[in-house]
Tab-separated table of C-alpha atoms in Angstrom:
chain	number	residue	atom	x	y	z
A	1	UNK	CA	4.162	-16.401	12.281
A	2	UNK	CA	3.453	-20.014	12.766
A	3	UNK	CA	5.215	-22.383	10.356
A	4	UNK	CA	7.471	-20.218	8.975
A	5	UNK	CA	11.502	-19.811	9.508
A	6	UNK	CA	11.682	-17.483	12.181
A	7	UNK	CA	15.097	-15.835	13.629
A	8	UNK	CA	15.743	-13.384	16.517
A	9	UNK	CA	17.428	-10.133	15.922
A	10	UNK	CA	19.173	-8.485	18.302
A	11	UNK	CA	20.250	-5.017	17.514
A	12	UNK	CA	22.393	-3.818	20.601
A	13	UNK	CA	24.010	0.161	20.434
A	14	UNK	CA	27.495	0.865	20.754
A	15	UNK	CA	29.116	2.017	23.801
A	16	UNK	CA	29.668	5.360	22.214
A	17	UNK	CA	26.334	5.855	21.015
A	18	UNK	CA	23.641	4.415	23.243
A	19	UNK	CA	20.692	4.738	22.092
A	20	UNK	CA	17.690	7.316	23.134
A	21	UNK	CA	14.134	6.931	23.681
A	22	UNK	CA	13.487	8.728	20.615
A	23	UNK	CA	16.335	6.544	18.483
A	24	UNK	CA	14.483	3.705	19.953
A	25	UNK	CA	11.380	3.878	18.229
A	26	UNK	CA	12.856	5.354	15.027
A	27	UNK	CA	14.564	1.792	14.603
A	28	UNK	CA	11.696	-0.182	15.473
A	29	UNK	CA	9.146	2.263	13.334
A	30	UNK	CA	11.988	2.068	10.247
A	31	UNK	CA	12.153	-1.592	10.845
A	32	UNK	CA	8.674	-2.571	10.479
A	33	UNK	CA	8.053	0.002	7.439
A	34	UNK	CA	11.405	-1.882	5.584
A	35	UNK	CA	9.737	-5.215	6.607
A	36	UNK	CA	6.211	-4.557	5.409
A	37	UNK	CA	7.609	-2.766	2.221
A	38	UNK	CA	10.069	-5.920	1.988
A	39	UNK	CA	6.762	-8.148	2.034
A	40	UNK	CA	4.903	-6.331	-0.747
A	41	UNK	CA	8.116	-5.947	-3.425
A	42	UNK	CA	8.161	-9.447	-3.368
A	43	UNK	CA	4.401	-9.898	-3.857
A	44	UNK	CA	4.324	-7.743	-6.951
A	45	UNK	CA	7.247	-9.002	-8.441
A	46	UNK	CA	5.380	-12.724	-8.172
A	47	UNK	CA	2.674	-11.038	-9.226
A	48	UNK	CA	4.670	-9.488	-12.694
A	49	UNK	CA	6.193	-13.443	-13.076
A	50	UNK	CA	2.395	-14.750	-12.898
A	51	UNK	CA	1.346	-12.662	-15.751
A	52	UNK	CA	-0.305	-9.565	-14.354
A	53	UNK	CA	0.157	-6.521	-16.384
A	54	UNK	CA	2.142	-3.504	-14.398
A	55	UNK	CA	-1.088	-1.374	-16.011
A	56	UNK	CA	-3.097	-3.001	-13.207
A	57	UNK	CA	-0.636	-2.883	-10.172
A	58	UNK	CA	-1.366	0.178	-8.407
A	59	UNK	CA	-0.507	2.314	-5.382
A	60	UNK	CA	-2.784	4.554	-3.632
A	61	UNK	CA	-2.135	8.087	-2.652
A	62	UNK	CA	-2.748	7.602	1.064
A	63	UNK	CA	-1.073	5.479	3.284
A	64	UNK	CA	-3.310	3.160	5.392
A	65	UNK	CA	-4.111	4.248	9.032
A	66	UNK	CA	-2.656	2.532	12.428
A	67	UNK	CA	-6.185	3.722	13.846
A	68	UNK	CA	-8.197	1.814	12.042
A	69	UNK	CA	-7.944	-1.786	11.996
A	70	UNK	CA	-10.163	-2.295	8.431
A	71	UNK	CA	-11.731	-5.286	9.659
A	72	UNK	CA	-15.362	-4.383	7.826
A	73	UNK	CA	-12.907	-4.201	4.427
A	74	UNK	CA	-11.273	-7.554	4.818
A	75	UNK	CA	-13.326	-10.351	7.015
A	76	UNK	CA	-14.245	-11.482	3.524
A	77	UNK	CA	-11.290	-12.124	2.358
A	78	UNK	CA	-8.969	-8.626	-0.090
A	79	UNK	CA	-10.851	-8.793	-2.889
A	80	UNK	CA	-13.171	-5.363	-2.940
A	81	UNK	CA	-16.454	-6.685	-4.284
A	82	UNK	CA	-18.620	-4.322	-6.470
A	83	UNK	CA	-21.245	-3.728	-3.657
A	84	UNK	CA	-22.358	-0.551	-2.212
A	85	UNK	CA	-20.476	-0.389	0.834
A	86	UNK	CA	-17.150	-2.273	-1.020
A	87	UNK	CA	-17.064	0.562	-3.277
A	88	UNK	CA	-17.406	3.316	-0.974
A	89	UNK	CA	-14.409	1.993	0.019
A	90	UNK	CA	-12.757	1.826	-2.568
A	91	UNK	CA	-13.437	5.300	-3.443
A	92	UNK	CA	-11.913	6.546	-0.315
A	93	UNK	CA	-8.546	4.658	0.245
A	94	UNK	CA	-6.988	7.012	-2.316
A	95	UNK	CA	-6.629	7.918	-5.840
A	96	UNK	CA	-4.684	5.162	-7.909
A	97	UNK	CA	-1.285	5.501	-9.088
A	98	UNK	CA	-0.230	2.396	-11.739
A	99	UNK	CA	3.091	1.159	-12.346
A	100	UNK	CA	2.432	1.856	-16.247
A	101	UNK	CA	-0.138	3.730	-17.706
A	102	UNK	CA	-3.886	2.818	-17.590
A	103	UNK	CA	-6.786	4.494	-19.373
A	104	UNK	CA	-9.407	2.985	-17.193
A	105	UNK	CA	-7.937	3.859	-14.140
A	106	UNK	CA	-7.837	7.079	-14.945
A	107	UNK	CA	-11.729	7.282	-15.513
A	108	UNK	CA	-12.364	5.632	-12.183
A	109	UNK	CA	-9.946	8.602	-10.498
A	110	UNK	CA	-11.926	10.467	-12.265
A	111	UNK	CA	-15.416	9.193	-11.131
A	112	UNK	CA	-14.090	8.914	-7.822
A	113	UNK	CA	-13.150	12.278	-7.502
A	114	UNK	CA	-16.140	13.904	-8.623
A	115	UNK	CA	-18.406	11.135	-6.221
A	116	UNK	CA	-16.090	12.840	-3.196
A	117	UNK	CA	-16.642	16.565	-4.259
A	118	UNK	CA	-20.896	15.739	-4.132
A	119	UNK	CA	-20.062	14.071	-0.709
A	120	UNK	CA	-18.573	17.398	0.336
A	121	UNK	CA	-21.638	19.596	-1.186
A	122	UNK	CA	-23.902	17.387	0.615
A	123	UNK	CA	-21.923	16.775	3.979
A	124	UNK	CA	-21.873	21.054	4.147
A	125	UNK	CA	-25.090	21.632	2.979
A	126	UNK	CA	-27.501	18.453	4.643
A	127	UNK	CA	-24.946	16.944	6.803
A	128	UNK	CA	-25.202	13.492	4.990
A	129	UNK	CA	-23.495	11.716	2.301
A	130	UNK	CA	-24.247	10.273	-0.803
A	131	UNK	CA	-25.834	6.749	-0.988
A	132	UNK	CA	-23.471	4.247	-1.857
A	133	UNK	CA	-25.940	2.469	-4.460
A	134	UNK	CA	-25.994	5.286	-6.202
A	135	UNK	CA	-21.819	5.343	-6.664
A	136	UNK	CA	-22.217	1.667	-7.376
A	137	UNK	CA	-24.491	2.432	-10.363
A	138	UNK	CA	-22.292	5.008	-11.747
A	139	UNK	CA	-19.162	3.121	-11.266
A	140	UNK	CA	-21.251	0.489	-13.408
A	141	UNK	CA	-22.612	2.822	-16.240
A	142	UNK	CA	-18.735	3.738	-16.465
A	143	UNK	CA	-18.021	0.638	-18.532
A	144	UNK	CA	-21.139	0.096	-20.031
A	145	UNK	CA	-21.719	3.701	-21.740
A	146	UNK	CA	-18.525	5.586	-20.855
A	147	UNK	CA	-17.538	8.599	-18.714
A	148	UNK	CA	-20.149	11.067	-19.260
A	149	UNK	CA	-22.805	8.439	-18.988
A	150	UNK	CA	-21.564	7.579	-15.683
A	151	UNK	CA	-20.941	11.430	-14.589
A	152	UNK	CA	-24.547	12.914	-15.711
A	153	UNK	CA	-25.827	8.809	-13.712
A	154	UNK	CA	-23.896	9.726	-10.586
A	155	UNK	CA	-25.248	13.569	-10.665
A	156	UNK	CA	-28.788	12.505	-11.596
A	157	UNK	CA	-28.772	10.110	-8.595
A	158	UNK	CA	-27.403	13.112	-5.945
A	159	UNK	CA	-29.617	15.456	-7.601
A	160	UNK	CA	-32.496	13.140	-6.634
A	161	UNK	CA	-31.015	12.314	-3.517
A	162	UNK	CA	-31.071	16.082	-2.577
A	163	UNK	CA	-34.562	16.636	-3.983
A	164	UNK	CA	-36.055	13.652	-2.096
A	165	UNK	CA	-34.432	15.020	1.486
A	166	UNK	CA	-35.665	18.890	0.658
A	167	UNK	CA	-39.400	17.330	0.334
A	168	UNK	CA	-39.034	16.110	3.983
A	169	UNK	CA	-39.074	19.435	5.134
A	170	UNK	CA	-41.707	21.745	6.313
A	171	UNK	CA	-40.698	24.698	5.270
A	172	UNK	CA	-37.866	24.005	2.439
A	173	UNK	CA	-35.391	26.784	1.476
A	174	UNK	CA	-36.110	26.117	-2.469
A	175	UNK	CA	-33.431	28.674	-2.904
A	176	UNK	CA	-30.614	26.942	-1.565
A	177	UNK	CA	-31.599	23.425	-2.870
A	178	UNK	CA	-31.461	24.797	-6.330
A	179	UNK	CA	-28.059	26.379	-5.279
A	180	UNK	CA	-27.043	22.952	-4.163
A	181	UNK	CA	-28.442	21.515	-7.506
A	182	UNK	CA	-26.272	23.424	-9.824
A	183	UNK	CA	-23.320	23.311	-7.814
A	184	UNK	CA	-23.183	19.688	-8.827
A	185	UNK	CA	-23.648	20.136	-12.183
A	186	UNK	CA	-21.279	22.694	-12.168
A	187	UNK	CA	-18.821	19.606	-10.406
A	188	UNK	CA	-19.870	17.664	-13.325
A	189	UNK	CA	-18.593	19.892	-15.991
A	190	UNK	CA	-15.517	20.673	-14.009
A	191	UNK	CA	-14.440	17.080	-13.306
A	192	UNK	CA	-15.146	16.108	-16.924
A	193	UNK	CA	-13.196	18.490	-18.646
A	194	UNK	CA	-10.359	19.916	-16.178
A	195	UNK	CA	-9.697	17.036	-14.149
A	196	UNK	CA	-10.213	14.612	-16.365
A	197	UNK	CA	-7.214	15.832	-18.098
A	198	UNK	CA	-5.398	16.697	-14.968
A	199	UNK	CA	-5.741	13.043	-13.954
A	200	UNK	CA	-4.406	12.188	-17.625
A	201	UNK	CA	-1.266	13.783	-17.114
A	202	UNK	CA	-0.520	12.929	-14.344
A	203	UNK	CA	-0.703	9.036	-15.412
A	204	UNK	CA	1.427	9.995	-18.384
A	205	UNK	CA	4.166	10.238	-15.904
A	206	UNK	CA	2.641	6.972	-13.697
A	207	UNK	CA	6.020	5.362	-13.420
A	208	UNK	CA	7.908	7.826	-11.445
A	209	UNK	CA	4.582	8.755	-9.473
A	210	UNK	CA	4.564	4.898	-8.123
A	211	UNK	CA	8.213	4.921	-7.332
A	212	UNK	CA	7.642	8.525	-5.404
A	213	UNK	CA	4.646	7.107	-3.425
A	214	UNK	CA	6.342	3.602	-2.765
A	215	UNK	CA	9.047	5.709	-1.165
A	216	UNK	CA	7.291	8.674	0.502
A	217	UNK	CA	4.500	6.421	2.763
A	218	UNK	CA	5.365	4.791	5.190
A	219	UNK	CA	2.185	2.584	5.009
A	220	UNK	CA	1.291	2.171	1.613
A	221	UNK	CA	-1.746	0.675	0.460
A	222	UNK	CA	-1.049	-1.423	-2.925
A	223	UNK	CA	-3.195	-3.862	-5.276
A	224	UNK	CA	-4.038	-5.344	-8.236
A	225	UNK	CA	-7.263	-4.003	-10.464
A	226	UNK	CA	-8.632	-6.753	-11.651
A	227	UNK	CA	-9.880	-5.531	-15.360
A	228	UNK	CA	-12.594	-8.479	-15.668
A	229	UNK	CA	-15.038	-7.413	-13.106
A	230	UNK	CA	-13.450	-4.608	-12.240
A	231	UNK	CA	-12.912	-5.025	-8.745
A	232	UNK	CA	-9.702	-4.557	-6.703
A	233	UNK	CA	-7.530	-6.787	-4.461
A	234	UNK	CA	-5.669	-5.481	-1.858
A	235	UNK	CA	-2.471	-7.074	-1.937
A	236	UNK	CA	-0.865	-6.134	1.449
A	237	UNK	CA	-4.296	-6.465	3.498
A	238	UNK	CA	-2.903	-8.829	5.796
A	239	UNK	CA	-0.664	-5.693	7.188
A	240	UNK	CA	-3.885	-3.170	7.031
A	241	UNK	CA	-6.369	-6.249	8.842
A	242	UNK	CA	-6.236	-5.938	12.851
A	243	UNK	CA	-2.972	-3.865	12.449
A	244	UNK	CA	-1.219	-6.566	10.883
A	245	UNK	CA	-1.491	-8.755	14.314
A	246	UNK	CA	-2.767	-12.139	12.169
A	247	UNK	CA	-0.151	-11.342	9.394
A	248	UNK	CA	2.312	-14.003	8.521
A	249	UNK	CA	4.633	-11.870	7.701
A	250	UNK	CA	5.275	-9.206	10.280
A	251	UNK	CA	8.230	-8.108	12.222
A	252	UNK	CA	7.683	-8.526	16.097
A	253	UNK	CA	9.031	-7.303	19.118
A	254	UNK	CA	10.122	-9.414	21.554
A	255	UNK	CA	12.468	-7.085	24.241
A	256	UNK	CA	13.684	-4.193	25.281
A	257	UNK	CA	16.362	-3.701	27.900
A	258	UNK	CA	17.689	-0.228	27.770
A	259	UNK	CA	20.148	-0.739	30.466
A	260	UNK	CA	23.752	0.816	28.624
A	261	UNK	CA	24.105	-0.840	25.966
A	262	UNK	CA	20.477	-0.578	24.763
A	263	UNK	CA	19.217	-3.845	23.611
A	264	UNK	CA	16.218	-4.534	20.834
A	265	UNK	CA	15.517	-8.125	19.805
A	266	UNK	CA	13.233	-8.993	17.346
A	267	UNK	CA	11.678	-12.086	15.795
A	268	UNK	CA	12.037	-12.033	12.101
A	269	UNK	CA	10.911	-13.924	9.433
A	270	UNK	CA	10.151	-13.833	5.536
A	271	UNK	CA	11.864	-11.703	3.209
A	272	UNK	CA	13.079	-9.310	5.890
A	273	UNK	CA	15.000	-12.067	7.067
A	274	UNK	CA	17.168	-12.225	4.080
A	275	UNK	CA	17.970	-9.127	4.204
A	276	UNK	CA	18.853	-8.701	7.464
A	277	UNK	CA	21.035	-11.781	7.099
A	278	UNK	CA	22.637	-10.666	4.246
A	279	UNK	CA	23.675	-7.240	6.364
A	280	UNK	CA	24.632	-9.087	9.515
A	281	UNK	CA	27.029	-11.027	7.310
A	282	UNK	CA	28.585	-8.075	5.407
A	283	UNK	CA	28.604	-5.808	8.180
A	284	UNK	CA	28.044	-7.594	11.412
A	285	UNK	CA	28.682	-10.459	13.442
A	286	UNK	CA	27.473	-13.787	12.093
A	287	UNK	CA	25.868	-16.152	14.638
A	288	UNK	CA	23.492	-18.372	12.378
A	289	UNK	CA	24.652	-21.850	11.400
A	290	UNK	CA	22.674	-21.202	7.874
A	291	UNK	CA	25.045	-18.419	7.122
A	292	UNK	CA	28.191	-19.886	8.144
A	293	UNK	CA	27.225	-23.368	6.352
A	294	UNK	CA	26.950	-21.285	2.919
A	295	UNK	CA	29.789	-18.571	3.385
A	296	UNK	CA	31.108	-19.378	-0.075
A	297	UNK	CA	27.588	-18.622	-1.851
A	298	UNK	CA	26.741	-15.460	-0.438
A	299	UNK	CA	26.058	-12.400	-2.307
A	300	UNK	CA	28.332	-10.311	-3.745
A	301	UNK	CA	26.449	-6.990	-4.462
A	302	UNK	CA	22.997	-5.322	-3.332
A	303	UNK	CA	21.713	-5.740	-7.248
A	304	UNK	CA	22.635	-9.844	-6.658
A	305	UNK	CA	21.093	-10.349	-2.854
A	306	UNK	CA	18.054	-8.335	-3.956
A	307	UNK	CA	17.370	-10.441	-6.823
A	308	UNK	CA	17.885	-13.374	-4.709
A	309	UNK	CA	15.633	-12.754	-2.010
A	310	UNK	CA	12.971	-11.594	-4.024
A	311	UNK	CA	13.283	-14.996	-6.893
A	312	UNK	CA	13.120	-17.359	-3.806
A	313	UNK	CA	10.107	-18.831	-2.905
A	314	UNK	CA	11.156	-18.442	1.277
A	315	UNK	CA	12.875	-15.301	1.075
A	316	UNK	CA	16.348	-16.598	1.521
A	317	UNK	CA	19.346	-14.528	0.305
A	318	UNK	CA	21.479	-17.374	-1.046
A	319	UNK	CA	20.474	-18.376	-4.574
A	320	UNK	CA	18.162	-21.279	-4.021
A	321	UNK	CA	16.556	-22.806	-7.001
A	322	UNK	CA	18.864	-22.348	-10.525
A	323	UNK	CA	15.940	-23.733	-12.342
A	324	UNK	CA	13.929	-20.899	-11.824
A	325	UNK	CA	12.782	-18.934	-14.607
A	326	UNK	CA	11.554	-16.276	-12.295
A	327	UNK	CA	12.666	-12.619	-13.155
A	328	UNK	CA	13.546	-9.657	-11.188
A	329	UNK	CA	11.357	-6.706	-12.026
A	330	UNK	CA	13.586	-3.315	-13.392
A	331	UNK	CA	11.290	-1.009	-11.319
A	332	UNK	CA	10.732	-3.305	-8.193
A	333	UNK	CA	14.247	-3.958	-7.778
A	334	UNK	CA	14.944	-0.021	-8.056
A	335	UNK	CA	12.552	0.237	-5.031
A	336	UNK	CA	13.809	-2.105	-2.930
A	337	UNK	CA	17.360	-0.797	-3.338
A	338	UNK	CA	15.906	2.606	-1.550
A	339	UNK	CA	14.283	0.439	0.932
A	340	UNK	CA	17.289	-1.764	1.670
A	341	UNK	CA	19.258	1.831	1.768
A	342	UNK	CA	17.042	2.714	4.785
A	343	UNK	CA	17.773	-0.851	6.741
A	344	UNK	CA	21.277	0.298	6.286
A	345	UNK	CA	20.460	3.038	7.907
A	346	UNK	CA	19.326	1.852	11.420
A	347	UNK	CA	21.687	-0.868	11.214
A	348	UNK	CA	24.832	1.168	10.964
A	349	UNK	CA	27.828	-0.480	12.511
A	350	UNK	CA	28.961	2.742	13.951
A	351	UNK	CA	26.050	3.236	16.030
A	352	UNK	CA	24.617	-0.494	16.743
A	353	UNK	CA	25.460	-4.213	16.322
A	354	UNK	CA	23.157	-6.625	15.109
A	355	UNK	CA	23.225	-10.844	15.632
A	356	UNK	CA	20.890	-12.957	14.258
A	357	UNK	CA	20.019	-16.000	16.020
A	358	UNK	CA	18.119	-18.411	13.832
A	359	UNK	CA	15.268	-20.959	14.416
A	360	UNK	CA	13.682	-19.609	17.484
């Protein structure tokens, strides 16, 4: 958080309602989801200003873990490179959920799906999975010669694979091998014909599915697919690399003194700060020389601070630069109006007070 305008929040309970242990870690949880969540709205809605299409800003349908600190995925930077171990990756982070309908991200679900039901048939059957060379060649064949090309590639390849491990035994059980064989072409058929269309509806309807998985995760995992090489970049990787320790962006906590009344403070910086600001002025009491200097220009409404915060190029929540020809996104300020609704939340004046002290 180095070179970057960085306040202290203090969030303190009332005397009728001091906080629990439990209450404790809800705010600081709630915080750092609104914060990270915060971070990424603005990132997409640069990214919408810049030119890329909504078709290639996606969501996942998994939220990343806070056991695993993804440092093989990003040392190289959050692009995912088409190489066998990138796109094993790729395949397993989720299935991909567009904020407007995309044709060839509904073949790559597709693909993906049916690569993860062969890894099941041969993780239950041989206790191994597939080689990722062989997803890499499918995933290539997919845009060279279509679907089917790249479903009978990807089946032809675990077929072999299968085949090949079967020769290595003594005394192989040719019976269940063939089982195994025509279980995945059975897969094949299936995830041509049902779920291909199954994944088709379900992107007919790809704007409410974003907004529903923006909302429900609390760790989201959210990029751009980038249709020229078709490789993906994970735009909030700085918040999935080493848990978000080397991120620029992130919330920290600095103390805790639960003596009555309890007392969080926080260093905040970024986006997050303007909205905190913004709250600590409406609702709270205002202890930040910025604020008070610029009374008269504060927001007015939620619609008018969120479209300030997210336009600036710092984050701040008075209206900086009238030159701008920046836009606010319809569908990214809808989602951070739920996720400002949730800082109101844990910020309630009935049950805590919050200061912010600025330039720490």
């Amino acid at each position: 958080m180095c070179n970057r305008n960085i306040s202290e929040l203090r969030i303190r309970s009332v005397e009728t309602n001091n906080m629990s242990n439990w209450q404790i870690t809800h705010t600081i949880d709630t915080l750092t989801m609104v914060n990270n969540k915060f971070d990424i709205l603005k990132k997409i809605n640069d990214l919408i200003n810049d030119g890329v299409e909504k078709k290639n800003i996606f969501i996942t349908d998994k939220s990343f873990l806070i056991t695993t600190n993804y440092k093989t995925y990003f040392e190289k930077g959050n692009v995912l490179e088409n190489t066998p171990s990138a796109i094993t990756k790729v395949a397993n982070i989720g299935r991909f959920i567009t904020m407007e309908y995309n044709d060839e991200i509904i073949k790559i679900n597709c693909l993906f799906s049916y690569y993860k039901k062969i890894n099941s048939l041969l993780n239950k059957d041989l206790n191994c999975r597939l080689r990722g060379t062989y997803l890499l060649k499918s995933y290539n064949e997919l845009f060279k010669g279509g679907i089917e090309k790249a479903f009978d590639c990807l089946a032809r390849s675990a077929k072999q694979q299968v085949m090949d491990i079967y020769e290595r035994f003594l005394s192989p059980d040719n019976k269940k091998m063939n089982k195994l064989l025509e279980k995945i072409d059975s897969e094949k058929t299936k995830g041509l014909n049902k779920n291909y269309l199954n994944f088709q509806k379900l992107a007919d309807d790809s704007i409410k599915r974003f907004a529903l998985s923006f909302n429900r995760f609390d760790r989201p995992i959210l990029g751009i697919y980038i249709e020229k090489n078709h490789t993906f970049e994970i735009i909030n990787s700085d918040q999935m690399y080493k848990n978000g320790e080397e991120s620029e962006s992130r919330i920290q906590l600095k103390n805790i003194s639960k003596n009555s009344p309890v007392l969080l403070v926080l260093l905040v910086t970024g986006v997050m700060l303007g909205f905190i600001s913004y709250l600590a002025y409406r609702d709270h009491k205002v202890n930040n020389a910025d604020i008070e200097d610029n009374m008269l220009d504060m927001p007015q409404s939620t619609h008018e601070v969120i479209r300030n915060v997210l336009i600036n190029e710092t984050g701040e929540m008075v209206y900086a630069d009238q030159y701008t020809t920046k836009e606010l996104d319809a569908q990214v300020a809808n989602l951070a109006e739920k996720n400002l609704n949730k800082l109101e939340v844990v910020t309630n004046r009935k049950k805590v007070n919050i200061e912010i002290r600025n330039n720490i």
